Short mmCIF file of C-alpha atoms and ligand atoms in Angstrom, two decimals:
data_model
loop_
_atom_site.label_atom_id
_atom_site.label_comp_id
_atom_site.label_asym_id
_atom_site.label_seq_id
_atom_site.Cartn_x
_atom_site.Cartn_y
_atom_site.Cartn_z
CA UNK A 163 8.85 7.51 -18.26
CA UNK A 164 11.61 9.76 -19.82
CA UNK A 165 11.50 12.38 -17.22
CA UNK A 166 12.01 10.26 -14.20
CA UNK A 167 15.14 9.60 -12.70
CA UNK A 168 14.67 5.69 -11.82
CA UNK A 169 14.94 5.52 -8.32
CA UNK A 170 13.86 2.22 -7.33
CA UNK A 171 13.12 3.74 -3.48
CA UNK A 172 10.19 2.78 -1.15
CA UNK A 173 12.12 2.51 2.07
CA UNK A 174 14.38 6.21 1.08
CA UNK A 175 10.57 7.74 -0.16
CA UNK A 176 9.56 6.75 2.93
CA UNK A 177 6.06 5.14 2.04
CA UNK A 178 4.12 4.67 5.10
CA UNK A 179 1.10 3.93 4.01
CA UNK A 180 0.96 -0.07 4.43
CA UNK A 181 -0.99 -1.39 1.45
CA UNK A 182 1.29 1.13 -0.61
CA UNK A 183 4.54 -0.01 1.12
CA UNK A 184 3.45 -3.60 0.47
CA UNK A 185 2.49 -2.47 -3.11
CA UNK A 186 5.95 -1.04 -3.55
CA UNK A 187 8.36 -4.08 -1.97
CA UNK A 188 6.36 -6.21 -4.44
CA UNK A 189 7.23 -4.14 -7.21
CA UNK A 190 10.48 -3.71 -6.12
CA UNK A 191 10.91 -7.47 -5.50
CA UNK A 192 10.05 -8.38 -8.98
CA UNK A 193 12.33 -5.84 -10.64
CA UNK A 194 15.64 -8.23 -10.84
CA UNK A 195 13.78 -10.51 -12.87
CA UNK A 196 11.81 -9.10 -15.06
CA UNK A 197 14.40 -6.62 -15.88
CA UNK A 198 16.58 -9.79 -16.74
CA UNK A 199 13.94 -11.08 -18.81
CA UNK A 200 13.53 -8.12 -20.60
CA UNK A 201 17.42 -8.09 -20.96
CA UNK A 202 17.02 -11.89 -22.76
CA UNK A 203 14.23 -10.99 -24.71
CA UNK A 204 15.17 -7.62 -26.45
CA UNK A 205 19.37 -7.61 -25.90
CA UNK A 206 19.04 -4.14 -24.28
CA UNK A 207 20.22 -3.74 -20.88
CA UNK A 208 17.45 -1.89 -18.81
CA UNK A 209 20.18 -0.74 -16.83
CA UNK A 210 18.92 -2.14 -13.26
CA UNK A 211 20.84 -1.30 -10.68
CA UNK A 212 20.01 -2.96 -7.12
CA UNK A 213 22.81 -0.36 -5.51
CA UNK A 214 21.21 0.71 -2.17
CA UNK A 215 20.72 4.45 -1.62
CA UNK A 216 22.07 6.77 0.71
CA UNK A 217 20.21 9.32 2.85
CA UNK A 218 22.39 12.19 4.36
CA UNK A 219 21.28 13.77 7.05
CA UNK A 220 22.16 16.84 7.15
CA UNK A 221 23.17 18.98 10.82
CA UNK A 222 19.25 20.29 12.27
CA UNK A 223 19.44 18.13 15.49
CA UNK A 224 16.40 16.29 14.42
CA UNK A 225 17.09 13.17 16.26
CA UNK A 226 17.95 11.16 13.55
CA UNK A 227 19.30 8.57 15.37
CA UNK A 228 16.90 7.94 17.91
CA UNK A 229 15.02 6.32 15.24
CA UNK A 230 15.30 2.49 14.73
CA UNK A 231 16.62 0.73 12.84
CA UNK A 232 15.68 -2.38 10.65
CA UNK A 233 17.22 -4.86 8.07
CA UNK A 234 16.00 -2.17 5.52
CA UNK A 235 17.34 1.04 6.83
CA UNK A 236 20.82 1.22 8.97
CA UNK A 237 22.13 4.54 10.37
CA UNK A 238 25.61 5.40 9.49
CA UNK A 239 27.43 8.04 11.56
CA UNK A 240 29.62 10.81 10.24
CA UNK A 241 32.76 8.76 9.70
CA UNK A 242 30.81 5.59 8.08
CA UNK A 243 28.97 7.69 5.69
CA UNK A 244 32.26 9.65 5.12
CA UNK A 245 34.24 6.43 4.41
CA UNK A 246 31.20 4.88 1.79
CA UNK A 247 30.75 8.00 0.17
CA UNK A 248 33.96 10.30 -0.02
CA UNK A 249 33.17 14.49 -0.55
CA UNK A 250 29.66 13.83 1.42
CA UNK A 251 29.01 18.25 2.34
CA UNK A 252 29.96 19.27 5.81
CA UNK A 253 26.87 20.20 7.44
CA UNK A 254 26.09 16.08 6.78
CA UNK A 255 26.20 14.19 10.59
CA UNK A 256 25.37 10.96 9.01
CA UNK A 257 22.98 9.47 7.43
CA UNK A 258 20.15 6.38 6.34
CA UNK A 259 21.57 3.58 4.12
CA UNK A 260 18.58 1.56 2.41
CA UNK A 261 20.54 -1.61 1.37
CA UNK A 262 17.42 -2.92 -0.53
CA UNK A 263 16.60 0.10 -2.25
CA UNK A 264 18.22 0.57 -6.27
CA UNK A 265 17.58 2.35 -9.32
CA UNK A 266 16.63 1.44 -13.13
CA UNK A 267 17.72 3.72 -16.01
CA UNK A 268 14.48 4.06 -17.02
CA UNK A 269 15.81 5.42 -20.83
CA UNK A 270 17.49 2.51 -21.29
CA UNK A 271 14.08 0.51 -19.26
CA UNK A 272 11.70 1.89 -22.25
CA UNK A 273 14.35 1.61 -25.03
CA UNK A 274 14.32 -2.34 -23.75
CA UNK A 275 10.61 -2.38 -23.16
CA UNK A 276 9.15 -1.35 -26.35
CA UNK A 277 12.32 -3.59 -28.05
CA UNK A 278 10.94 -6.62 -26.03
CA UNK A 279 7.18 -5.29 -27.23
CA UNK A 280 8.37 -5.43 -31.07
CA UNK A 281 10.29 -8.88 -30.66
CA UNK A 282 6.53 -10.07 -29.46
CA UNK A 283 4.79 -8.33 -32.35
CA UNK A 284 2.72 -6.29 -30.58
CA UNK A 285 1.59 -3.31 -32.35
CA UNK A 286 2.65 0.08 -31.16
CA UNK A 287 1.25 3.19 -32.42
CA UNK A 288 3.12 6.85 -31.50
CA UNK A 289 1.92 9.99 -31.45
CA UNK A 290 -1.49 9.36 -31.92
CA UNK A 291 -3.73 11.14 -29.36
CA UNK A 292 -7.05 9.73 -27.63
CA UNK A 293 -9.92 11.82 -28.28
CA UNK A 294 -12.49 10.42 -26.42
CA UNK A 295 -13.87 6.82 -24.77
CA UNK A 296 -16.94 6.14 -26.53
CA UNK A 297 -19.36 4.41 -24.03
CA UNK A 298 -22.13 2.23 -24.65
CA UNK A 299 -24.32 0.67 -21.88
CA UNK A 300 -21.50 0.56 -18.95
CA UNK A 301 -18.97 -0.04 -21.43
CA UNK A 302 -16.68 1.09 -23.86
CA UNK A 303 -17.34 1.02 -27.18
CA UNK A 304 -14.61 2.29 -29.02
CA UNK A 305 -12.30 4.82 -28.75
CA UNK A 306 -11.80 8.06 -30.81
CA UNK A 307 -8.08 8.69 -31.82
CA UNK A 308 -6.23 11.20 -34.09
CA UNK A 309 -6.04 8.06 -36.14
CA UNK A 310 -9.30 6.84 -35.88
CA UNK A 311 -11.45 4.59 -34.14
CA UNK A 312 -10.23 1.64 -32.55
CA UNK A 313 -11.99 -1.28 -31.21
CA UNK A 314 -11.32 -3.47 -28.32
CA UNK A 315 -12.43 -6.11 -26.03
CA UNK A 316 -10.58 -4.65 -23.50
CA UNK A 317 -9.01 -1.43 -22.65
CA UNK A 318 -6.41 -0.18 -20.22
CA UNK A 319 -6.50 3.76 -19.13
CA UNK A 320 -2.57 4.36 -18.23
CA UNK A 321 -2.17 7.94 -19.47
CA UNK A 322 -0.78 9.14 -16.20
CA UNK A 323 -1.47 12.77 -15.79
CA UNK A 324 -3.32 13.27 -18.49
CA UNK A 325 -5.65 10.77 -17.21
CA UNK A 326 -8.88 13.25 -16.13
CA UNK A 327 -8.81 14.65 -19.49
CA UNK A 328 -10.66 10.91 -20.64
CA UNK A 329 -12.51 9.88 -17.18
CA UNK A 330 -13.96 12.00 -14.59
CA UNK A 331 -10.86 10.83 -11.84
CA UNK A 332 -8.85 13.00 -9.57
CA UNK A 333 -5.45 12.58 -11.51
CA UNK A 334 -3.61 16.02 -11.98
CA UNK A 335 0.19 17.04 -13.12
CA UNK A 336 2.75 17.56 -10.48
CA UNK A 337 5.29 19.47 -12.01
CA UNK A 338 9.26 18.47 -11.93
CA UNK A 339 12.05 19.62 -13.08
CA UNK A 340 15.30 17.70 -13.44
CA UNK A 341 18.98 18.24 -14.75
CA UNK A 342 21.87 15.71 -15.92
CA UNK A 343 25.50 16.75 -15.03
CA UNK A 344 28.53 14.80 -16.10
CA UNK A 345 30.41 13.43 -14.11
CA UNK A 346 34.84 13.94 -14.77
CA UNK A 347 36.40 10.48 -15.05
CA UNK A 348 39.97 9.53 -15.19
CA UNK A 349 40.84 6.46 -16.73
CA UNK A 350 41.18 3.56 -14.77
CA UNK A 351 39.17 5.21 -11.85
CA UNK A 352 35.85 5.28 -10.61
CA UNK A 353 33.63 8.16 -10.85
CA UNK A 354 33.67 10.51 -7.90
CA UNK A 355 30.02 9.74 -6.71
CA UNK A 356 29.14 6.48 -6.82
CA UNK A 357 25.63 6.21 -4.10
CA UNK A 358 22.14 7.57 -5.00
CA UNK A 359 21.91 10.39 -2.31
CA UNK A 360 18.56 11.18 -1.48
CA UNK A 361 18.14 14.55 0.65
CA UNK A 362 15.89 16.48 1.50
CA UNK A 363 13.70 17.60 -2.07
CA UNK A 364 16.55 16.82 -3.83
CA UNK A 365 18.57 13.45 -4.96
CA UNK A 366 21.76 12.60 -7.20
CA UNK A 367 21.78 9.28 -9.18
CA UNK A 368 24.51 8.04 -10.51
CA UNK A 369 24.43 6.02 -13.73
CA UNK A 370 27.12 3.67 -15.05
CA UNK A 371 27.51 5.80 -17.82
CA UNK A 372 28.96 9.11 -16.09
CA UNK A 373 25.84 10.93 -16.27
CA UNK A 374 24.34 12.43 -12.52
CA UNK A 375 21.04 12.23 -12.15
CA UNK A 376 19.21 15.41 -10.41
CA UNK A 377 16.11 15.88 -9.34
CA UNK A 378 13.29 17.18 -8.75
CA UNK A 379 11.47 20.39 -8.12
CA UNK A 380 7.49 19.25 -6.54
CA UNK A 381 5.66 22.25 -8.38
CA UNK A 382 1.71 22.68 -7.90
CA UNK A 383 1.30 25.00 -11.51
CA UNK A 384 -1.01 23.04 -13.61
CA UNK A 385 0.36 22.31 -16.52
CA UNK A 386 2.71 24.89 -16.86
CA UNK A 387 5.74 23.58 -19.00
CA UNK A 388 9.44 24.70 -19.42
CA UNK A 389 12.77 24.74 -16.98
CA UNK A 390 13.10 28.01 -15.24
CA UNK A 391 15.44 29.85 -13.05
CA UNK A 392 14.33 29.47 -9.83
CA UNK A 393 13.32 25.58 -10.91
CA UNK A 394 17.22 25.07 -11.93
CA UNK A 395 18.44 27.35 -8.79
CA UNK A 396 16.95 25.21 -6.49
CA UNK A 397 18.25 22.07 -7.65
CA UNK A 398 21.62 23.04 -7.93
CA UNK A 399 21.79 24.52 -4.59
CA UNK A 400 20.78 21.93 -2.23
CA UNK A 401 23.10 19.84 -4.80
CA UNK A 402 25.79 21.34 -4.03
CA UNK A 403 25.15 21.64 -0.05
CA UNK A 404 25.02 17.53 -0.60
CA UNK A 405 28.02 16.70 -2.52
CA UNK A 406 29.70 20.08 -3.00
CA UNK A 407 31.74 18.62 -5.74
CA UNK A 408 28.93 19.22 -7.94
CA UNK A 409 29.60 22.77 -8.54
CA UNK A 410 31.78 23.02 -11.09
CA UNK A 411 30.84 19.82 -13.14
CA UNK A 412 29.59 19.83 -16.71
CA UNK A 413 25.48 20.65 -17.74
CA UNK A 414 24.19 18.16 -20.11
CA UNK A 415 20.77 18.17 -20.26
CA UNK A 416 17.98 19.86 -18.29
CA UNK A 417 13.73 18.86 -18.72
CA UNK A 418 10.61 18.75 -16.83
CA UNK A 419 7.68 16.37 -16.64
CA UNK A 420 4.38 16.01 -15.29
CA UNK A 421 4.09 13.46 -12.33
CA UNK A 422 0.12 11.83 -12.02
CA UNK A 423 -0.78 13.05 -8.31
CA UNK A 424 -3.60 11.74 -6.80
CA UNK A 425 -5.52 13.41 -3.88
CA UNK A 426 -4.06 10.82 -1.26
CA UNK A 427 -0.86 10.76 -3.39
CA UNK A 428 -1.87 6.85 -4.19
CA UNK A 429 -2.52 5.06 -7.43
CA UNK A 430 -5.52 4.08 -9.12
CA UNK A 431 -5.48 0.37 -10.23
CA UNK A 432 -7.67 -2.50 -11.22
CA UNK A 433 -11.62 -1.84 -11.97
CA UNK A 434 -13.26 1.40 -13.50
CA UNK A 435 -16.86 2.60 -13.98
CA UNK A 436 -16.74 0.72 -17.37
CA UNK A 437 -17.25 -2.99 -17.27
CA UNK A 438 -14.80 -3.26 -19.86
CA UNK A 439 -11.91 -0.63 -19.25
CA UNK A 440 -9.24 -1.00 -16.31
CA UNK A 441 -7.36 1.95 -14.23
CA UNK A 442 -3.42 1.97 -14.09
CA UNK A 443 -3.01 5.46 -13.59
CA UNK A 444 -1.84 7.85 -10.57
CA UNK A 445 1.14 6.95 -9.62
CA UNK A 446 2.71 10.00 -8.78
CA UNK A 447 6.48 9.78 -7.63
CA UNK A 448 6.40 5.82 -7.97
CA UNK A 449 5.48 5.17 -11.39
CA UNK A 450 8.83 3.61 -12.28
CA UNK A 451 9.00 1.41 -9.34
CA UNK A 452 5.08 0.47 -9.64
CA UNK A 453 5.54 -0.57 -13.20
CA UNK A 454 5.68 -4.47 -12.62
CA UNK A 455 3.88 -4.82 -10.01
CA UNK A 456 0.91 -2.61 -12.28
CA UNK A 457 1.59 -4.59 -14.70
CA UNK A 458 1.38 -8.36 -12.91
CA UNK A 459 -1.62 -7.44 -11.43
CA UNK A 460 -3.87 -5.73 -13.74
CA UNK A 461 -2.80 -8.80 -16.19
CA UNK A 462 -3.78 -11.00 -13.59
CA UNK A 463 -7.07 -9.39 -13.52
CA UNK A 464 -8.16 -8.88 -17.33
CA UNK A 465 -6.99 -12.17 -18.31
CA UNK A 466 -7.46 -14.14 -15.40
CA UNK A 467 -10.32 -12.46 -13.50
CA UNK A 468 -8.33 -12.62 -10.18
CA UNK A 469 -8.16 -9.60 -8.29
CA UNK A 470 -5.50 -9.25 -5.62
CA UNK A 471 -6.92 -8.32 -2.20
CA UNK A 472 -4.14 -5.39 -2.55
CA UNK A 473 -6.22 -3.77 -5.50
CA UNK A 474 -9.10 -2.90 -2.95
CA UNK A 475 -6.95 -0.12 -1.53
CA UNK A 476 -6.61 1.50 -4.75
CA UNK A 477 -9.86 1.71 -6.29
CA UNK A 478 -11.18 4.67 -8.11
CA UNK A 479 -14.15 4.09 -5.72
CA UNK A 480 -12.08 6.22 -2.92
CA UNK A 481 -13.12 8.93 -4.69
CA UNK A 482 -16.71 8.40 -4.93
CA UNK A 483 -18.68 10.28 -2.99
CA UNK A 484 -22.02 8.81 -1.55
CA UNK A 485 -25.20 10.88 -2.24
CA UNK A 486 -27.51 9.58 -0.55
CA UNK A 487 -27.21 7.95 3.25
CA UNK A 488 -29.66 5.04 3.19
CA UNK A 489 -28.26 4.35 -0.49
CA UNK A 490 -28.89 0.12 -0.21
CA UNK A 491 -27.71 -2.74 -1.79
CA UNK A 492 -30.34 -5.54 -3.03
CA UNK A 493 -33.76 -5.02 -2.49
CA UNK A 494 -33.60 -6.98 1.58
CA UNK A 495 -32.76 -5.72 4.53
CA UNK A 496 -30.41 -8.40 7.51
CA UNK A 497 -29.92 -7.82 10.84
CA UNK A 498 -26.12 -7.46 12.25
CA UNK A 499 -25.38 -8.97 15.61
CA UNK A 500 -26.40 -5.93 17.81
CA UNK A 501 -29.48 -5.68 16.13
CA UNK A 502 -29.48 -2.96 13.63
CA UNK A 503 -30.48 -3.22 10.67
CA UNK A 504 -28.34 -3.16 7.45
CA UNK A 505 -29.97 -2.42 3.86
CA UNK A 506 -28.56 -3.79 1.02
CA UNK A 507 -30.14 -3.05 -2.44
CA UNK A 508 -27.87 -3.01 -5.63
CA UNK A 509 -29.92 -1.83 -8.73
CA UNK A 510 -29.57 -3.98 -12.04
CA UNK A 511 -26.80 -2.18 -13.33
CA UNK A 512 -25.14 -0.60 -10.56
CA UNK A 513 -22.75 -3.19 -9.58
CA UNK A 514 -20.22 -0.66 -8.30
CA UNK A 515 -22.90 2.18 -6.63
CA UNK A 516 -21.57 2.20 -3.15
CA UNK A 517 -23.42 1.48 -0.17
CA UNK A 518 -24.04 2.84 3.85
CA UNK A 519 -24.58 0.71 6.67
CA UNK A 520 -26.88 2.53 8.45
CA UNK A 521 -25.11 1.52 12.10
CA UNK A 522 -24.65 4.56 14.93
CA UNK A 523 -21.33 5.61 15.27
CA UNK A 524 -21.16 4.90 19.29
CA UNK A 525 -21.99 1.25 18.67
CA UNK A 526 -18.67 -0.48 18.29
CA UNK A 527 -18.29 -3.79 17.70
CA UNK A 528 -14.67 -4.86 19.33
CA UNK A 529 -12.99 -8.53 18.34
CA UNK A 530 -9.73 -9.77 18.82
CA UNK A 531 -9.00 -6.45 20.51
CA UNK A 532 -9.76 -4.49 17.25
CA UNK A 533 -12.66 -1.85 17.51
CA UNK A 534 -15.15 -1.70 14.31
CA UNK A 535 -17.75 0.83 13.81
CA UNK A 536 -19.21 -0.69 10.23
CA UNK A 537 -19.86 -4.22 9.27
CA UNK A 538 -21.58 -5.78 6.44
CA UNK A 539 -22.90 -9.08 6.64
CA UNK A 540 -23.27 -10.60 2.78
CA UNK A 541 -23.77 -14.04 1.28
CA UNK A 542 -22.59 -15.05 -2.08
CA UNK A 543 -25.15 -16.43 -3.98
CA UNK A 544 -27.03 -13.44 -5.95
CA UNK A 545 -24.34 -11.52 -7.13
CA UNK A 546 -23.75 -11.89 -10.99
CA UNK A 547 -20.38 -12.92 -10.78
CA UNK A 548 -17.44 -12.79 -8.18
CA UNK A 549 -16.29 -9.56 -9.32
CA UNK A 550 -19.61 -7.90 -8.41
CA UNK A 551 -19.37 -8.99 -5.15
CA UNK A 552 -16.19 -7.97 -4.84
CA UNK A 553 -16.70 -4.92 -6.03
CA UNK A 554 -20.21 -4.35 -3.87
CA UNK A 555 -18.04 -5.18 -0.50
CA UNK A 556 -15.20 -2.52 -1.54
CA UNK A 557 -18.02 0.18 -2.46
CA UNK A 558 -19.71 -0.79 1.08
CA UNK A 559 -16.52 1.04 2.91
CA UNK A 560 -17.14 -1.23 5.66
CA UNK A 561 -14.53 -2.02 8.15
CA UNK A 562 -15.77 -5.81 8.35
CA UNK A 563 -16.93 -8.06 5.86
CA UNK A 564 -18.60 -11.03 6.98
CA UNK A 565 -19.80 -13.28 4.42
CA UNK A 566 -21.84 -16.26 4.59
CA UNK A 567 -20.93 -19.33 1.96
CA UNK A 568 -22.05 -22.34 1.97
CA UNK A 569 -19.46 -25.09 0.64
CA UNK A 570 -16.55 -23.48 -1.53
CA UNK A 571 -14.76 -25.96 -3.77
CA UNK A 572 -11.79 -23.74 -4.89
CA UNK A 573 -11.79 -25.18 -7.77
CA UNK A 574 -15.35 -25.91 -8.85
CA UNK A 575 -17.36 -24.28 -11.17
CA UNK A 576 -18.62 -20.84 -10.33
CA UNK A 577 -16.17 -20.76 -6.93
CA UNK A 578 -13.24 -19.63 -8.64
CA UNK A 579 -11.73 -16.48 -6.98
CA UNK A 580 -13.56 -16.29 -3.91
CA UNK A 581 -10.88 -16.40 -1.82
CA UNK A 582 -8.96 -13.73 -3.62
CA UNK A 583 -12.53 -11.85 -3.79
CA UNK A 584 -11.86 -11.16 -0.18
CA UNK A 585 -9.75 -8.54 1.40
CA UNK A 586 -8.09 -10.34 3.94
CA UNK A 587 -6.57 -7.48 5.58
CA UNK A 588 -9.74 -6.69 6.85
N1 LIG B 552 10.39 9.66 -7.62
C1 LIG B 552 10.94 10.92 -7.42
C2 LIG B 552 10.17 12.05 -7.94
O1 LIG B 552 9.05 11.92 -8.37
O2 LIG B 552 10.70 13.13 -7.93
#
């Protein structure tokens, strides 16, 4: 959370990936006001800036501006860009403006949150180190800590890269390296650079304060720490090709940090192996911007028990690999509608074992124009609770999910949450 620089950017990151765009524009929806509650509640300013950012392009004849453009993303040629952002380098033809995009000072974000944490009495412990989850029949028990055991009812795993050191989950450290210049100010004037740029490995915020923002080197060494040359040489370089007047401001501050990458560069949210601990973890370059929208729904889920159909796309289950092919759920065997058969066992414990339809590839099954290959066909009534089933239909991997229910009275006993149970997506 120190190391980052705040960008606030799904559209200038360029998420494709739809249930992480959707995961982001949520986040990023909610920022205005929960920052402003955090604002009222601790009388810090988190420093939330909803400023747009600025993509120069810079002169490879990429075609740019063949691409189209939305409500979220305008092109601006070389004199617009110009004219918005004075001292732009001249190899720039023009470049992306993301009007909905912003940034957060996330210093001044954790300096607010942990303020707003204390004004709520909640107990906050530094510098103490998790050993060790202590499990005990599918849950945890305790866990083991420099300072010594503590007990829950509930626990959260959100210790970013570090994460695989406690669970067996593909969560490693992404290296980056950032540096703060100062910005020269006259009085009475703005300062020079006033847009997030966001180029190509490199961007340049600008906080209120005078301080430049840049970042970040992507490095693949472990956890290898320090700033080095090359690191630093990098940075400054395609700097200075972006805003050349860079080159002779003041260093303040240089650092590094550890982003949580994932294999598929995704996070891991909601359920765990553990009936008892929950997954906020590997969020890799988002992990600012994800912060609310973590936080809304994993709340929504411990204290609520309602899991939002989003969550299915980031399950640790991903990463599960099946071992064996006719692996079945409940001990009964249905019929799908071209007549093969689908098993379905789920041994006493193993609500989240995952499961294989045992369907041939050729055979697809085409609705609405949409082509499926898997489908399993479930009821409701055996599973233990709603968020077995729910978690049985993710571990499935099936393409379609038909389920069979009888009446559902949303709000009657025992019905609650079967609608958000369901990945309507699919
Ligand atoms: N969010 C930008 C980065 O991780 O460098």
């Amino acid at each position: 959370s120190y190391a980052a620089a705040g960008m606030l950017a799904p559209m200038a990151e360029n998420i494709t990936v739809a249930p992480m765009l959707e995961l982001c524009l949520k986040s990023r929806w909610l920022y205005p006001e929960w920052t402003r509650k955090l604002e009222a509640l601790s009388g810090n300013d988190p420093g939330y800036l909803p400023c747009g950012i600025l993509a120069p392009v810079l002169e490879r004849g990429d075609g740019e501006k063949s691409v189209r453009e939305s409500q979220e993303k305008i092109w601006l040629d070389r004199d617009n860009i110009a004219f918005y952002q004075p001292g732009l380098g001249k190899s720039i033809i023009g470049g992306w403006w993301y009007p909905e995009d912003g940034q957060v000072d996330n210093r001044c974000l954790m300096r607010s949150l942990l303020q707003t944490a204390r004004s709520l009495e909640i107990e906050i412990q530094e510098g103490v180190t998790v050993k060790a989850l202590q499990q005990k029949q599918g849950k945890i028990d305790r866990i083991i800590t420099s300072a010594g055991e503590i007990a829950a009812d509930k626990y959260v795993l959100a210790t970013g890269s570090w994460s695989s050191q406690l669970l067996p989950i593909p969560v490693r450290p992404v290296k980056g390296q950032m540096l703060c210049l100062r910005m020269p100010h006259q009085p009475h004037e703005p300062y020079p650079l006033q847009r997030v740029l966001f180029g190509d490995n490199i961007y340049l915020v600008p906080r209120q304060d005078g301080r430049l923002i840049v970042g970040a080197t992507v490095e693949e060494v472990g956890w290898t720490p320090h700033n080095t040359p090359v690191g630093i040489q990098n940075l400054l370089s395609k700097a200075i090709t972006l805003y050349p007047g860079v080159a002779n401001w003041q260093i303040e501050q240089f650092w590094w940090g550890f982003r949580p990458g994932t294999p598929d560069e995704l996070p891991i949210l909601g359920n765990s192996p553990c009936e008892n601990l929950y997954l906020a973890t590997g969020h890799y370059r988002n992990g600012i911007l994800l912060a609310p929208v973590t936080a809304t729904l994993l709340a929504d889920l411990i204290l609520e028990g309602k899991s939002d159909p989003l969550l299915a796309h980031f399950s640790w289950q991903r990463f599960s690999h099946p071992t064996d092919k006719k692996m079945t759920f409940f001990n009964n065997s249905v019929s799908n509608d071209n007549g093969h058969k689908i098993s379905l066992q789920v041994n006493e414990t193993a609500k989240f074992s995952r499961s294989i339809v045992d369907s041939k590839n050729e055979d697809t099954l085409t609705i609405a124009g949409r082509s499926f290959n898997s489908r399993l066909m479930t009821g409701t009534g055996k599973y233990p609770s709603i968020a077995a089933m729910e978690q049985s239909i993710i571990a499935s991997g099936c393409e379609i999910v038909t389920v069979a229910v009888r009446r559902v009275q949303t709000k009657a006993k025992g019905h609650e949450g079967l609608a958000e149970a369901i990945d309507w997506s699919k």
